[in-house]
Coordinates of C-alpha atoms in Angstrom, one line a residue:
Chain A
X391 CA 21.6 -107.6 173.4
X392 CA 24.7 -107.7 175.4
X393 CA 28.0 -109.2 173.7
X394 CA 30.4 -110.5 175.7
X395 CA 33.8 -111.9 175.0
X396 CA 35.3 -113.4 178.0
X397 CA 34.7 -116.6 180.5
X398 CA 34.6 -114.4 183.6
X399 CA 32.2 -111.3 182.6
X400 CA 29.9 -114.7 181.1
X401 CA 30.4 -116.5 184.8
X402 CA 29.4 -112.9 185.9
X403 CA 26.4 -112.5 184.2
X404 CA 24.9 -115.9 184.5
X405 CA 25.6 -115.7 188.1
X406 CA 23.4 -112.0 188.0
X407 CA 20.8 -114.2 186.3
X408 CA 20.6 -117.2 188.7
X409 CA 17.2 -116.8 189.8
X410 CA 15.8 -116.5 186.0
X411 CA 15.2 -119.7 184.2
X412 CA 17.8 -119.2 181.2
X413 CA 17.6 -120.6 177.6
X414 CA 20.9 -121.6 175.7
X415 CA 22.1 -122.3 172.2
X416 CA 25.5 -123.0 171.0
X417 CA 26.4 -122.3 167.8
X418 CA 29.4 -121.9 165.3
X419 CA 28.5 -118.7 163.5
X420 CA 26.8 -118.5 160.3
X421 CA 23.8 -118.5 161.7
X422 CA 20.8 -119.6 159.1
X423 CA 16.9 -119.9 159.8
X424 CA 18.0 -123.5 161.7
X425 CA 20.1 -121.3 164.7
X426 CA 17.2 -118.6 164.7
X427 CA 14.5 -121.3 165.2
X428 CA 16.1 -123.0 168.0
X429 CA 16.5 -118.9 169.3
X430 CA 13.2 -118.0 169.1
X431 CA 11.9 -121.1 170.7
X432 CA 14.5 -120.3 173.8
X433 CA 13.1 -117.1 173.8
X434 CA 9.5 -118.4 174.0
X435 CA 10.4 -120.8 176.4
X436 CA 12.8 -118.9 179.2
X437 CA 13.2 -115.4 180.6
X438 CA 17.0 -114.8 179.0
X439 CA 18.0 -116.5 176.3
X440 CA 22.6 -116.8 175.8
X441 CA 23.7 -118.1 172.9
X442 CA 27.2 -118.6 171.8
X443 CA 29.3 -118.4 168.6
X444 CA 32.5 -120.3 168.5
X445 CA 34.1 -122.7 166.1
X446 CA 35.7 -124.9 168.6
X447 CA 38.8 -126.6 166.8
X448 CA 38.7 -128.9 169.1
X449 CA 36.1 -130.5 167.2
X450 CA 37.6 -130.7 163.5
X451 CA 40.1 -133.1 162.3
X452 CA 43.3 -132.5 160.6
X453 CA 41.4 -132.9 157.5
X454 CA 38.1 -131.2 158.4
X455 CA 37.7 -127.7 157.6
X456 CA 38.1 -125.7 160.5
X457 CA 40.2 -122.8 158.1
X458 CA 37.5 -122.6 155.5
X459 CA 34.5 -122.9 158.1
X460 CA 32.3 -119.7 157.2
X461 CA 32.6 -117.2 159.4
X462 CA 30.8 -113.3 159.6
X463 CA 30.5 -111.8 163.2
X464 CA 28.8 -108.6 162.4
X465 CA 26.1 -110.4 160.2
X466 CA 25.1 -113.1 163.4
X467 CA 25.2 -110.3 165.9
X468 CA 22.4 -108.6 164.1
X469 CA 20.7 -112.1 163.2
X470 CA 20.9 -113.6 167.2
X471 CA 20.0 -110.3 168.0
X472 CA 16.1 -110.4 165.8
X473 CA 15.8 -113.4 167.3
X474 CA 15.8 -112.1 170.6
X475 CA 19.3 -113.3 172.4
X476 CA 19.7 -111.2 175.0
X477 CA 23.4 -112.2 175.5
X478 CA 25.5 -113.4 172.9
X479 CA 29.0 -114.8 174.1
X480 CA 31.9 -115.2 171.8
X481 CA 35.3 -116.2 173.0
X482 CA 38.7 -116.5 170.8
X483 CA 40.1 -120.3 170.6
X484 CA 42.7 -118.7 173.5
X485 CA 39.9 -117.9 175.7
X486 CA 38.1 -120.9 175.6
X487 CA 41.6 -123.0 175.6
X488 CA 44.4 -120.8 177.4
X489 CA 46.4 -123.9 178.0
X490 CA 46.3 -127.5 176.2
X491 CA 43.6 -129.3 177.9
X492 CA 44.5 -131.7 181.0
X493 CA 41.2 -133.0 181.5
X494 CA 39.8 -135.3 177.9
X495 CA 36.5 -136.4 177.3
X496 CA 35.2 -139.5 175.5
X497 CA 32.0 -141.4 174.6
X498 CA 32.2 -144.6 173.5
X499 CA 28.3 -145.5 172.3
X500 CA 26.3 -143.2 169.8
X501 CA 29.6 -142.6 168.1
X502 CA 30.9 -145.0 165.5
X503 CA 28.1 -145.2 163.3
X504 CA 26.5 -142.4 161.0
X505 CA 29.1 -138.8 161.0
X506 CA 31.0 -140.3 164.1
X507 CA 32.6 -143.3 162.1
X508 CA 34.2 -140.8 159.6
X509 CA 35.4 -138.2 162.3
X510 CA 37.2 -139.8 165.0
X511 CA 37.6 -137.7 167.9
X512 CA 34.6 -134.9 166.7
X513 CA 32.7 -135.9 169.1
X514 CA 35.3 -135.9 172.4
X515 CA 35.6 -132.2 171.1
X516 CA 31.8 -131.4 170.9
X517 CA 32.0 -133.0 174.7
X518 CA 34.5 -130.7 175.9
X519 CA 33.5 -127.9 174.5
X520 CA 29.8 -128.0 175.7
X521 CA 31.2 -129.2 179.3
X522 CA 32.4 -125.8 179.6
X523 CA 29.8 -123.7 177.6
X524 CA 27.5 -125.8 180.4
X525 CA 29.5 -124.6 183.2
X526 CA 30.4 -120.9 182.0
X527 CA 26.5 -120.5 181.2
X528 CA 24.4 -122.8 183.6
X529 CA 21.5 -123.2 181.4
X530 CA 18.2 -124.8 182.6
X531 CA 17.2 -126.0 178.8
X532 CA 19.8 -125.9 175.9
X533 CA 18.5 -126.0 172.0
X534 CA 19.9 -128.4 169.6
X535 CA 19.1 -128.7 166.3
X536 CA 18.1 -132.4 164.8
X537 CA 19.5 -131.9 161.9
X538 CA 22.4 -133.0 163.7
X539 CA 20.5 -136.0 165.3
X540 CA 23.7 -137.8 166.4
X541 CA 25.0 -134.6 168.2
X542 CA 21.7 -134.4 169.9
X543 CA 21.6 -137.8 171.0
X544 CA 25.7 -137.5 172.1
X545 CA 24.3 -134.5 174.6
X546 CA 21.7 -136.5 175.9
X547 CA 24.2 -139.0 176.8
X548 CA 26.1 -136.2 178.6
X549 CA 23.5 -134.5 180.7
X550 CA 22.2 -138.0 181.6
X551 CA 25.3 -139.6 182.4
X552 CA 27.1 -136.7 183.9
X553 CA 23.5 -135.4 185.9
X554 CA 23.8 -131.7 184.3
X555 CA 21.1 -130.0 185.4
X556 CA 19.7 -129.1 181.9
X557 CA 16.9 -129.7 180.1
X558 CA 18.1 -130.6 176.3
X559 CA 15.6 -129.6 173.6
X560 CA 15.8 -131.0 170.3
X561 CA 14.6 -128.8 167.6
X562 CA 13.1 -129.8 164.2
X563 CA 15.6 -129.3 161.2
X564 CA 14.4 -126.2 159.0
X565 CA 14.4 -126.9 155.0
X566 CA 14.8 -124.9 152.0
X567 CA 11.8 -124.3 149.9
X568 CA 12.8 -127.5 148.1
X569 CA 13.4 -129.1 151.0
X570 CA 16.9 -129.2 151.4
X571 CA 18.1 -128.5 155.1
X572 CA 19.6 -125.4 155.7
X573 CA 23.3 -125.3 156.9
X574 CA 25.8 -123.0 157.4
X575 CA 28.2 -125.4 155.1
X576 CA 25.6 -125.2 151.8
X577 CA 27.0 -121.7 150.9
X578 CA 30.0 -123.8 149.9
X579 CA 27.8 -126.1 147.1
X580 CA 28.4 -124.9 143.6
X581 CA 25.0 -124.1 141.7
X582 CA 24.6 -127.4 140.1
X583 CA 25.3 -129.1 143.4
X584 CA 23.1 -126.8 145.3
X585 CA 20.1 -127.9 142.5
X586 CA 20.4 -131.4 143.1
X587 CA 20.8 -131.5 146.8
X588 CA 17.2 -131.4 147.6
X589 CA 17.3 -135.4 146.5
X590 CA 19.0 -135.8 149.9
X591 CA 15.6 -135.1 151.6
X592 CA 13.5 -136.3 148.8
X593 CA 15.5 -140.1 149.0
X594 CA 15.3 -139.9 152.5
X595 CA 11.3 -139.8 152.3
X596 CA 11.0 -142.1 149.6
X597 CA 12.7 -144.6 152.4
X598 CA 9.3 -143.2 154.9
X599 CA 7.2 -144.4 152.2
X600 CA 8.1 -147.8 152.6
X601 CA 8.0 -148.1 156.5
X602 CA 4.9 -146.2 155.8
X603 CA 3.6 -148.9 153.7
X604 CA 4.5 -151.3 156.1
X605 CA 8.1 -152.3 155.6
X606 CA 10.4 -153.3 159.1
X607 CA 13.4 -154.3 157.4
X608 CA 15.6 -151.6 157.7
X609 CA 18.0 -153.3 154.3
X610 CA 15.2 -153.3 152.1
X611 CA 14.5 -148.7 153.2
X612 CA 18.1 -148.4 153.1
X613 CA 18.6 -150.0 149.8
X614 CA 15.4 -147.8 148.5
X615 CA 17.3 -144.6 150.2
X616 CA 20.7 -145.5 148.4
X617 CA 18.7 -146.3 145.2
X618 CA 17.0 -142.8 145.0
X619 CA 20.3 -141.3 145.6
X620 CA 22.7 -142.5 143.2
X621 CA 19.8 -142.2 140.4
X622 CA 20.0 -138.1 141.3
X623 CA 22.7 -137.0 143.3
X624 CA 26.6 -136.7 141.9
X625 CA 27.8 -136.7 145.2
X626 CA 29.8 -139.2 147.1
X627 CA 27.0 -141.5 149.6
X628 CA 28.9 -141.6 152.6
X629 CA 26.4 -143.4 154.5
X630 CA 22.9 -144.2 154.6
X631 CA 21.5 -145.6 158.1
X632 CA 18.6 -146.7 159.8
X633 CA 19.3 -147.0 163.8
X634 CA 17.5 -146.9 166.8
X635 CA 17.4 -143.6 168.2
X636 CA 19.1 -142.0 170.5
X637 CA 20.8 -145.3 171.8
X638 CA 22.2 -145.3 167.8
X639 CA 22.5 -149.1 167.0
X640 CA 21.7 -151.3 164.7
X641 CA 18.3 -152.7 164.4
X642 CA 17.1 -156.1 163.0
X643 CA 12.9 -154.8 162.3
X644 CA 11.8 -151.6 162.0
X645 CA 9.6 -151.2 165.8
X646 CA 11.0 -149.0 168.0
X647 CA 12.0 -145.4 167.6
X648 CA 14.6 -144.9 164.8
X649 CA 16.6 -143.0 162.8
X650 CA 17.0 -143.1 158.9
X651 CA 20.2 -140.7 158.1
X652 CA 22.6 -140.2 154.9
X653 CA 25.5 -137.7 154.3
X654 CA 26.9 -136.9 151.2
X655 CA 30.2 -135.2 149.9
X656 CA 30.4 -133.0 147.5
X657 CA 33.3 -131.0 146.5
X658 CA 33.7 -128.4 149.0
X659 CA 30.9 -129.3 151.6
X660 CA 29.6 -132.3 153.2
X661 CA 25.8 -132.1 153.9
X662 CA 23.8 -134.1 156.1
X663 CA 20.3 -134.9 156.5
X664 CA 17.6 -137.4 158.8
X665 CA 14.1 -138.3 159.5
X666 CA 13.3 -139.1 163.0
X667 CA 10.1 -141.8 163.8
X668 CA 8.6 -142.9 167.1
X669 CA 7.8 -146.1 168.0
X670 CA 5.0 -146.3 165.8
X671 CA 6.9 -145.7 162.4
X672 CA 5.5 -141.9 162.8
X673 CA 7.4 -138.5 162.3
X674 CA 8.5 -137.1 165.3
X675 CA 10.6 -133.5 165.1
X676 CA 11.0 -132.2 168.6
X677 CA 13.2 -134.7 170.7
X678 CA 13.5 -133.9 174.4
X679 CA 15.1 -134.9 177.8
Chain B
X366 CA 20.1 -132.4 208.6
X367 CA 17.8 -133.8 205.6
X368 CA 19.5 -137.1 204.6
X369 CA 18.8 -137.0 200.8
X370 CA 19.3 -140.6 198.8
X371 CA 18.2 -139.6 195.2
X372 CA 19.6 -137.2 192.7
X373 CA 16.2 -135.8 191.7
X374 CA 15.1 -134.7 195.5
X375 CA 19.0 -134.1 195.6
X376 CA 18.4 -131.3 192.3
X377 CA 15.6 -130.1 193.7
X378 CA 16.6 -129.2 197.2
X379 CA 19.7 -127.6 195.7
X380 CA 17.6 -125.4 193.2
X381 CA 15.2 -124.6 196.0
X382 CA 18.5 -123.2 197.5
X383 CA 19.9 -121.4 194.2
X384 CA 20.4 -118.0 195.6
X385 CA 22.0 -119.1 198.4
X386 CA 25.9 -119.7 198.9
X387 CA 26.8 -123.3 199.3
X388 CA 29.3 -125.3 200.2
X389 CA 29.9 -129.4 199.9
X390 CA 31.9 -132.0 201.5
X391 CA 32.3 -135.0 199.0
X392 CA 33.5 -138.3 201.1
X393 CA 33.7 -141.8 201.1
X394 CA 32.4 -141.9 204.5
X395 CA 33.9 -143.6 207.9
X396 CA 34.4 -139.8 208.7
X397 CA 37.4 -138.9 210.8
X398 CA 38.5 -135.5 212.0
X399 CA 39.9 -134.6 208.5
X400 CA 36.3 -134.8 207.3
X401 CA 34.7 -133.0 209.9
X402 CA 37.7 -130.4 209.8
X403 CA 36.2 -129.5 206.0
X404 CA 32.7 -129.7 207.1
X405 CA 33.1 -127.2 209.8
X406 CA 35.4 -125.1 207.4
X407 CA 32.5 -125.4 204.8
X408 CA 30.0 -124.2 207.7
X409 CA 31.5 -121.1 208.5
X410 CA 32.2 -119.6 204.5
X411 CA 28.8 -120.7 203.9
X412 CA 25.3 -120.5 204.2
X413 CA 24.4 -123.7 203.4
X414 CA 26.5 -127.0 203.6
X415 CA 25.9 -130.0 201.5
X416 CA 27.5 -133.4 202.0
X417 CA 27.8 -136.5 200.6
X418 CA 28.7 -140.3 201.4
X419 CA 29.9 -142.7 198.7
X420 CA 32.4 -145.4 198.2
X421 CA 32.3 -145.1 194.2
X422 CA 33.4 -148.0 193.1
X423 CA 34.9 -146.2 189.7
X424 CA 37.7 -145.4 191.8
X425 CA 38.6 -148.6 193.2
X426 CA 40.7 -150.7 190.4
X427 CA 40.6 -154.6 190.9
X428 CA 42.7 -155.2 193.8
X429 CA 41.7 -151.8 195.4
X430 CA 40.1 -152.6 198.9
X431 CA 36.3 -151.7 197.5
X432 CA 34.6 -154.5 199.6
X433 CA 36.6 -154.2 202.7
X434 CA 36.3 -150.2 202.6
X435 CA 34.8 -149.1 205.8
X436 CA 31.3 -148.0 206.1
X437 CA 29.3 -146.8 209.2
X438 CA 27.0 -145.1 208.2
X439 CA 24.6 -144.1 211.5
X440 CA 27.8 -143.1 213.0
X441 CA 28.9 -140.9 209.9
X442 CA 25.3 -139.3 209.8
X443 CA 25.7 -138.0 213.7
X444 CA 28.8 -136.9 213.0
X445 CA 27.8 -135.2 210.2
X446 CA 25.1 -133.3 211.7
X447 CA 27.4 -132.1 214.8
X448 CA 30.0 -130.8 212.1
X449 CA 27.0 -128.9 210.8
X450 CA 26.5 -130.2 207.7
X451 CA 22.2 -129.4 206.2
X452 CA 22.3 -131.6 203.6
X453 CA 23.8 -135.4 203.5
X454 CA 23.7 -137.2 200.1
X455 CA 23.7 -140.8 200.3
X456 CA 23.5 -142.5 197.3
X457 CA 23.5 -146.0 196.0
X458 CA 26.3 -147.4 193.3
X459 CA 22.9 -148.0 191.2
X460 CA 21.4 -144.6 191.8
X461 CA 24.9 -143.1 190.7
X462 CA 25.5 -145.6 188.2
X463 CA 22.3 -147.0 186.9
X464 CA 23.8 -147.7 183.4
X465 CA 27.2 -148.6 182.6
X466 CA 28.4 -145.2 181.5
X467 CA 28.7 -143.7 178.0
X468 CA 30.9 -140.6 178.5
X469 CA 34.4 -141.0 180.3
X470 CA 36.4 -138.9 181.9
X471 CA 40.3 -138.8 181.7
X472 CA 43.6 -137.0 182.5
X473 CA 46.6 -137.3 181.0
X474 CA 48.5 -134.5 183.2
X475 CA 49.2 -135.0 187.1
X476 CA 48.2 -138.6 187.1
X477 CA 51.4 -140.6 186.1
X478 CA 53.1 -139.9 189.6
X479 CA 52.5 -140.3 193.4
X480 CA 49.5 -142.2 193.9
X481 CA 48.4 -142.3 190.6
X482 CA 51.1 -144.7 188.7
X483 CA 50.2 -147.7 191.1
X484 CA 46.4 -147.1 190.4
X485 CA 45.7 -146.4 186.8
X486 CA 42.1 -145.2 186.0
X487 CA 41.6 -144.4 189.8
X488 CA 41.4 -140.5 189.1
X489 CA 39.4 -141.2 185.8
X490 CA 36.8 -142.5 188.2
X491 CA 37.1 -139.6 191.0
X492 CA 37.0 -137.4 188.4
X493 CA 33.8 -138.6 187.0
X494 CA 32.0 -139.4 190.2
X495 CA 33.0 -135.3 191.3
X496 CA 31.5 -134.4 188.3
X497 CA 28.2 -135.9 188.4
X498 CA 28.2 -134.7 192.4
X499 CA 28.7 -131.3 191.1
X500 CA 26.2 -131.3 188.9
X501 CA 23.5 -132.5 190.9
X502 CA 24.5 -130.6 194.1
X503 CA 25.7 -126.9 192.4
X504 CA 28.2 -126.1 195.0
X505 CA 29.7 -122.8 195.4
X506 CA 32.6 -124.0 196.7
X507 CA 34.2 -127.3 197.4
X508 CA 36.2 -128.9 200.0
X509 CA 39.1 -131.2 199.8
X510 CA 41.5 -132.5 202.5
X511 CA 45.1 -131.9 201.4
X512 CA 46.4 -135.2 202.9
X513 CA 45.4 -136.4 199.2
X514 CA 47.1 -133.3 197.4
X515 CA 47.0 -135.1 194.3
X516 CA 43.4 -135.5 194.2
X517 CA 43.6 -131.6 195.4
X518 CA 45.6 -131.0 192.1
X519 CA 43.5 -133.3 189.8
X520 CA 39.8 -131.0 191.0
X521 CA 41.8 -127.9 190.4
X522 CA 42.3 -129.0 186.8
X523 CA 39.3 -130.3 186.1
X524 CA 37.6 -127.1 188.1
X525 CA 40.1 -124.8 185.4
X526 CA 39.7 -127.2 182.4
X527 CA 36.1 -127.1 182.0
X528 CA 35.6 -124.1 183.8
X529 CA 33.1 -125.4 187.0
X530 CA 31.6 -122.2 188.3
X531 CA 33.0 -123.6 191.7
X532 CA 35.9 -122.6 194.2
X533 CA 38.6 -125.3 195.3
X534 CA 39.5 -125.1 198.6
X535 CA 41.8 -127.5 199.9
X536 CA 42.3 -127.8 203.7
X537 CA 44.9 -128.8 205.9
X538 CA 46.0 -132.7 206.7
X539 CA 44.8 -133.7 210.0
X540 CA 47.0 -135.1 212.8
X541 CA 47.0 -137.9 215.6
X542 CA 48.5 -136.3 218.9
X543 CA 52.1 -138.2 217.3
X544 CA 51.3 -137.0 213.8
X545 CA 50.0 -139.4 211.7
X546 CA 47.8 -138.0 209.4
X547 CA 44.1 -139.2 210.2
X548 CA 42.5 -141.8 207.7
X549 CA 39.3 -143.7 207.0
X550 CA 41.9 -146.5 206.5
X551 CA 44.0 -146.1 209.9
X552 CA 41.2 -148.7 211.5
X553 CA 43.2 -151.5 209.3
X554 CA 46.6 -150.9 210.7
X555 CA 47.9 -153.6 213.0
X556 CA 48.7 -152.2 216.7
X557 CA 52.8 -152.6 216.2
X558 CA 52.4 -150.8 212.5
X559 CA 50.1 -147.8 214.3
X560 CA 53.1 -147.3 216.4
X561 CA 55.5 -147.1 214.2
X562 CA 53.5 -145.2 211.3
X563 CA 54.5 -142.2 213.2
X564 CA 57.3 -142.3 210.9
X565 CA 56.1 -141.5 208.0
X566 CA 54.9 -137.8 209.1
X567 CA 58.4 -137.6 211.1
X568 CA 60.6 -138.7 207.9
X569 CA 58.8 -136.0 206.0
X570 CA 59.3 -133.6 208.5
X571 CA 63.2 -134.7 208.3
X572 CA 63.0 -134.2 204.4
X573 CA 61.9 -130.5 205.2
X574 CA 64.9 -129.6 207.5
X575 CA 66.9 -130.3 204.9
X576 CA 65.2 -127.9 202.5
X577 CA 64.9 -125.6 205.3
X578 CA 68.5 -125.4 206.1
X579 CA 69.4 -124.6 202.2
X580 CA 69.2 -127.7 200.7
X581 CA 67.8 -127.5 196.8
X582 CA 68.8 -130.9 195.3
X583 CA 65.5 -132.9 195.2
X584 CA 67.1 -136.2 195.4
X585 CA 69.3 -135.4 198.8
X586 CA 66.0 -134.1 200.5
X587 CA 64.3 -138.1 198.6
X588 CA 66.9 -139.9 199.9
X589 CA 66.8 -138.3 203.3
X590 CA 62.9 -139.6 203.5
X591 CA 63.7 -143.1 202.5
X592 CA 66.3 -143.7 205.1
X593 CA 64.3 -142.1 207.6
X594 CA 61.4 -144.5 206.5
X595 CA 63.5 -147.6 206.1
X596 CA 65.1 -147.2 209.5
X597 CA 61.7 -146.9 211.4
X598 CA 59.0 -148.3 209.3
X599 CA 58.4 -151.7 208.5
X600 CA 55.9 -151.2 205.8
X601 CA 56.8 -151.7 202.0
X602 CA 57.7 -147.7 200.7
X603 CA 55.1 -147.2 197.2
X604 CA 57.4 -143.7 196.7
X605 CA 58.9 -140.8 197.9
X606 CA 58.4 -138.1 195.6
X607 CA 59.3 -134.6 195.3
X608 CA 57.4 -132.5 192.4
X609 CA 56.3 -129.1 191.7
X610 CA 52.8 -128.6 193.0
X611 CA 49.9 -128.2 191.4
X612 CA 51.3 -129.4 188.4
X613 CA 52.8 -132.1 189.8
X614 CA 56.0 -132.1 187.6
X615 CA 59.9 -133.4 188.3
X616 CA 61.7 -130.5 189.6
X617 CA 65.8 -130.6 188.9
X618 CA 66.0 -127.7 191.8
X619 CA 63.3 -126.3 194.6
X620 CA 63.0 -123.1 193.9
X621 CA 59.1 -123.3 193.4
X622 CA 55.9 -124.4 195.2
X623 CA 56.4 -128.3 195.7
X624 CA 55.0 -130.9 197.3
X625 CA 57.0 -133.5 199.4
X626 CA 55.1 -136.5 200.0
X627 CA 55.5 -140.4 200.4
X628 CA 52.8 -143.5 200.6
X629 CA 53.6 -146.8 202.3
X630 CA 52.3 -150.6 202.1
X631 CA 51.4 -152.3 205.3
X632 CA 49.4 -155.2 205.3
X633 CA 46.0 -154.0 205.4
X634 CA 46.5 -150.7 204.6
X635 CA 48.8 -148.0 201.9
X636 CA 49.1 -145.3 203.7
X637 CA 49.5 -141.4 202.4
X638 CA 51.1 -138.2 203.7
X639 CA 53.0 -135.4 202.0
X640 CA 54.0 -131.7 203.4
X641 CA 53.2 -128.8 200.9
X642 CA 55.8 -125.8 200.9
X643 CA 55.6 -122.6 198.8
X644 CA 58.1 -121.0 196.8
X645 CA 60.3 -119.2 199.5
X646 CA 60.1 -123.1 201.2
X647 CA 57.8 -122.2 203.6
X648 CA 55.0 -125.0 204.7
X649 CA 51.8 -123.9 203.5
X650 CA 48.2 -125.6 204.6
X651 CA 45.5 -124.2 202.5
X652 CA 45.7 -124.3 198.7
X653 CA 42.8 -121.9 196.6
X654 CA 41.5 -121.8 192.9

């Protein structure tokens, strides 16, 4: 696996590579069985898999936590590299932004509902910073992981509206043995936390049950989802939503594909969970476009 | 020439072409000798040449001239072919734009000035539209006509922003035989303003003897412009500007690459010009990123 650190020996490489079909998956670091999944499954898929590792501050808010974000370099080398990335790229914050940006990005749908409504701007960051991972990279197909549903269906917006030529994959979230879903943000959960958190899956499913059963009205599986929660969870709910997906808005009767999606805030992490279901009220984990 | 009116056979023609070096021409049609100028330019530092025809209505603002643009389009595509373009893209507004769009595009830098402060959002719209043509076309390098230096300095910052793997190449204003810089939009002028719109090239020209003969005070080499202008032109004057170049800055002295440049009303038609001069005050014709 080749490391490389700057835009133009990336440009370089890519541009060697123009012939292969190339597999991509950006990351911030602290890579856990979720980033190697979406790895492996670019590896499977294309002839040279890049992935990157960059917090992009452009992304946090003032009040995020872009200091505390974990971070360990030599660890994800070794982890990207089992997985089989045969080029890992990781610029500094001066690398990727040498001067203050002149050119902003924005989306106005998909955004101010679920993680969007709490972190104005996050998205305008993820935008710009996946613009240029796009362009130093050229990827045919780039990995995403659902966990992050609403980042997924923000990209889809961008390589549809903006005609990137990339295929976007969306990857099934990996769980815990409990069920929990892994993130790179659950090291910061104290024990007890970390013991109850597998409720976040667990209330999400109880809201399946009832479109299962036969329920459309997203209040009454919301309500169910918010009920399970506060019975088990210490946390603070900071949402619980069931949208139409990936156009993200609000549905009157459960009959087209959807979302159903909480976070919750604990002390020193905010975690974040979601069941995707097609048309039919049915699971669906690999979202593609 | 292939004349090419979807994006998908668009992509797919420009994959088949990956390994080869190309170049593109993006115009608004009505093609005059600037075009062409680009397109042969584009010919000979290139094996392939890729061009493309549309009036993108995210440009025009409300009282732009978007309806009474001029479009010919049989004419365009033999002109085209003898300027040796391979490839001419000619979309529709609802193949570009088939939804309303989701992600925007903006600039806060290089936009308030020239051009740009009497049409707001017009270079959030070129900059979009340039980007989707980018991305479904995957030029190696691009062409631009300097006569619009501010659009020539708006692509280089969104080329450096978000890193496009793509040259800039911006190539020199052409002339009538008395100097008036060619334009799509020259068809519109009356027959006493075409005489006279000479002028504008001339009092530019004037501005420039001043700053070659020593002259380093921006607002003696303005003022020069304007009472050249006034004294021959009967068109309304929109500005006479004189800013650092690319950045597109006030200067207090020239003692740095600037551009001089100047846009004037007539009835049915603004029209632009502007002389580009390096940092020893020499008139340069080809800018490069």
């Amino acid at each position: 696996m080749e490391v490389i650190r700057t835009i133009q020996e990336m440009k370089q490489l890519c541009k060697k590579y123009k012939e292969k079909q190339l597999g991509f998956v950006a990351t911030m670091g602290f890579l856990h069985d979720g980033h190697l999944s979406l790895m492996r499954e670019a590896k499977q898929e294309n002839d040279i898999v890049v992935s990157s590792i960059f917090v992009n501050p452009l992304q946090f808010g003032p009040n995020d936590d872009y200091e505390t974000y974990p971070r360990d370099e030599d660890r994800d080398t070794l982890l990207a590299e089992q997985a089989g990335v045969d080029i890992l790229f990781i610029p500094t914050p001066t690398e990727m932004y040498p001067n203050p940006m002149m050119i902003q990005m924005g989306i106005e749908k998909r955004t101010d509902v679920l993680c969007g409504r709490s972190r104005p701007g996050h998205f305008n960051g993820v935008l710009t910073v996946l613009t240029k991972l796009f362009h130093i990279i050229s990827p045919d197909k780039v990995y995403f992981g659902l966990k992050d549903a609403q980042q997924v269906a923000v990209v889809d917006a961008l390589i549809a509206d903006l005609n990137f030529p990339t295929e976007l994959v969306g990857m099934p979230t990996v769980r815990e043995a409990d069920g929990l879903a892994k993130s790179s943000r659950n090291v910061n959960l104290k024990e007890s936390e970390r013991k109850e958190a597998l409720w976040i899956y667990k209330s999400l499913q109880k809201g399946y049950q009832l479109i299962q059963n036969g329920e459309k009205d997203p209040k009454k599986v919301i309500d169910e989802v918010i009920k399970t929660l506060e019975s088990n969870v210490s946390g603070k709910i900071d949402y619980v939503e069931l949208l139409s997906y990936p156009s993200l808005e609000k549905v009157s009767t459960i009959n087209q594909p959807v979302i159903l999606a909480t976070a919750v805030y604990y002390e020193q992490a905010r975690l974040i969970d979601n069941l995707l279901l097609n048309e039919n009220g049915e699971r669906i984990d690999r979202y593609i476009n």
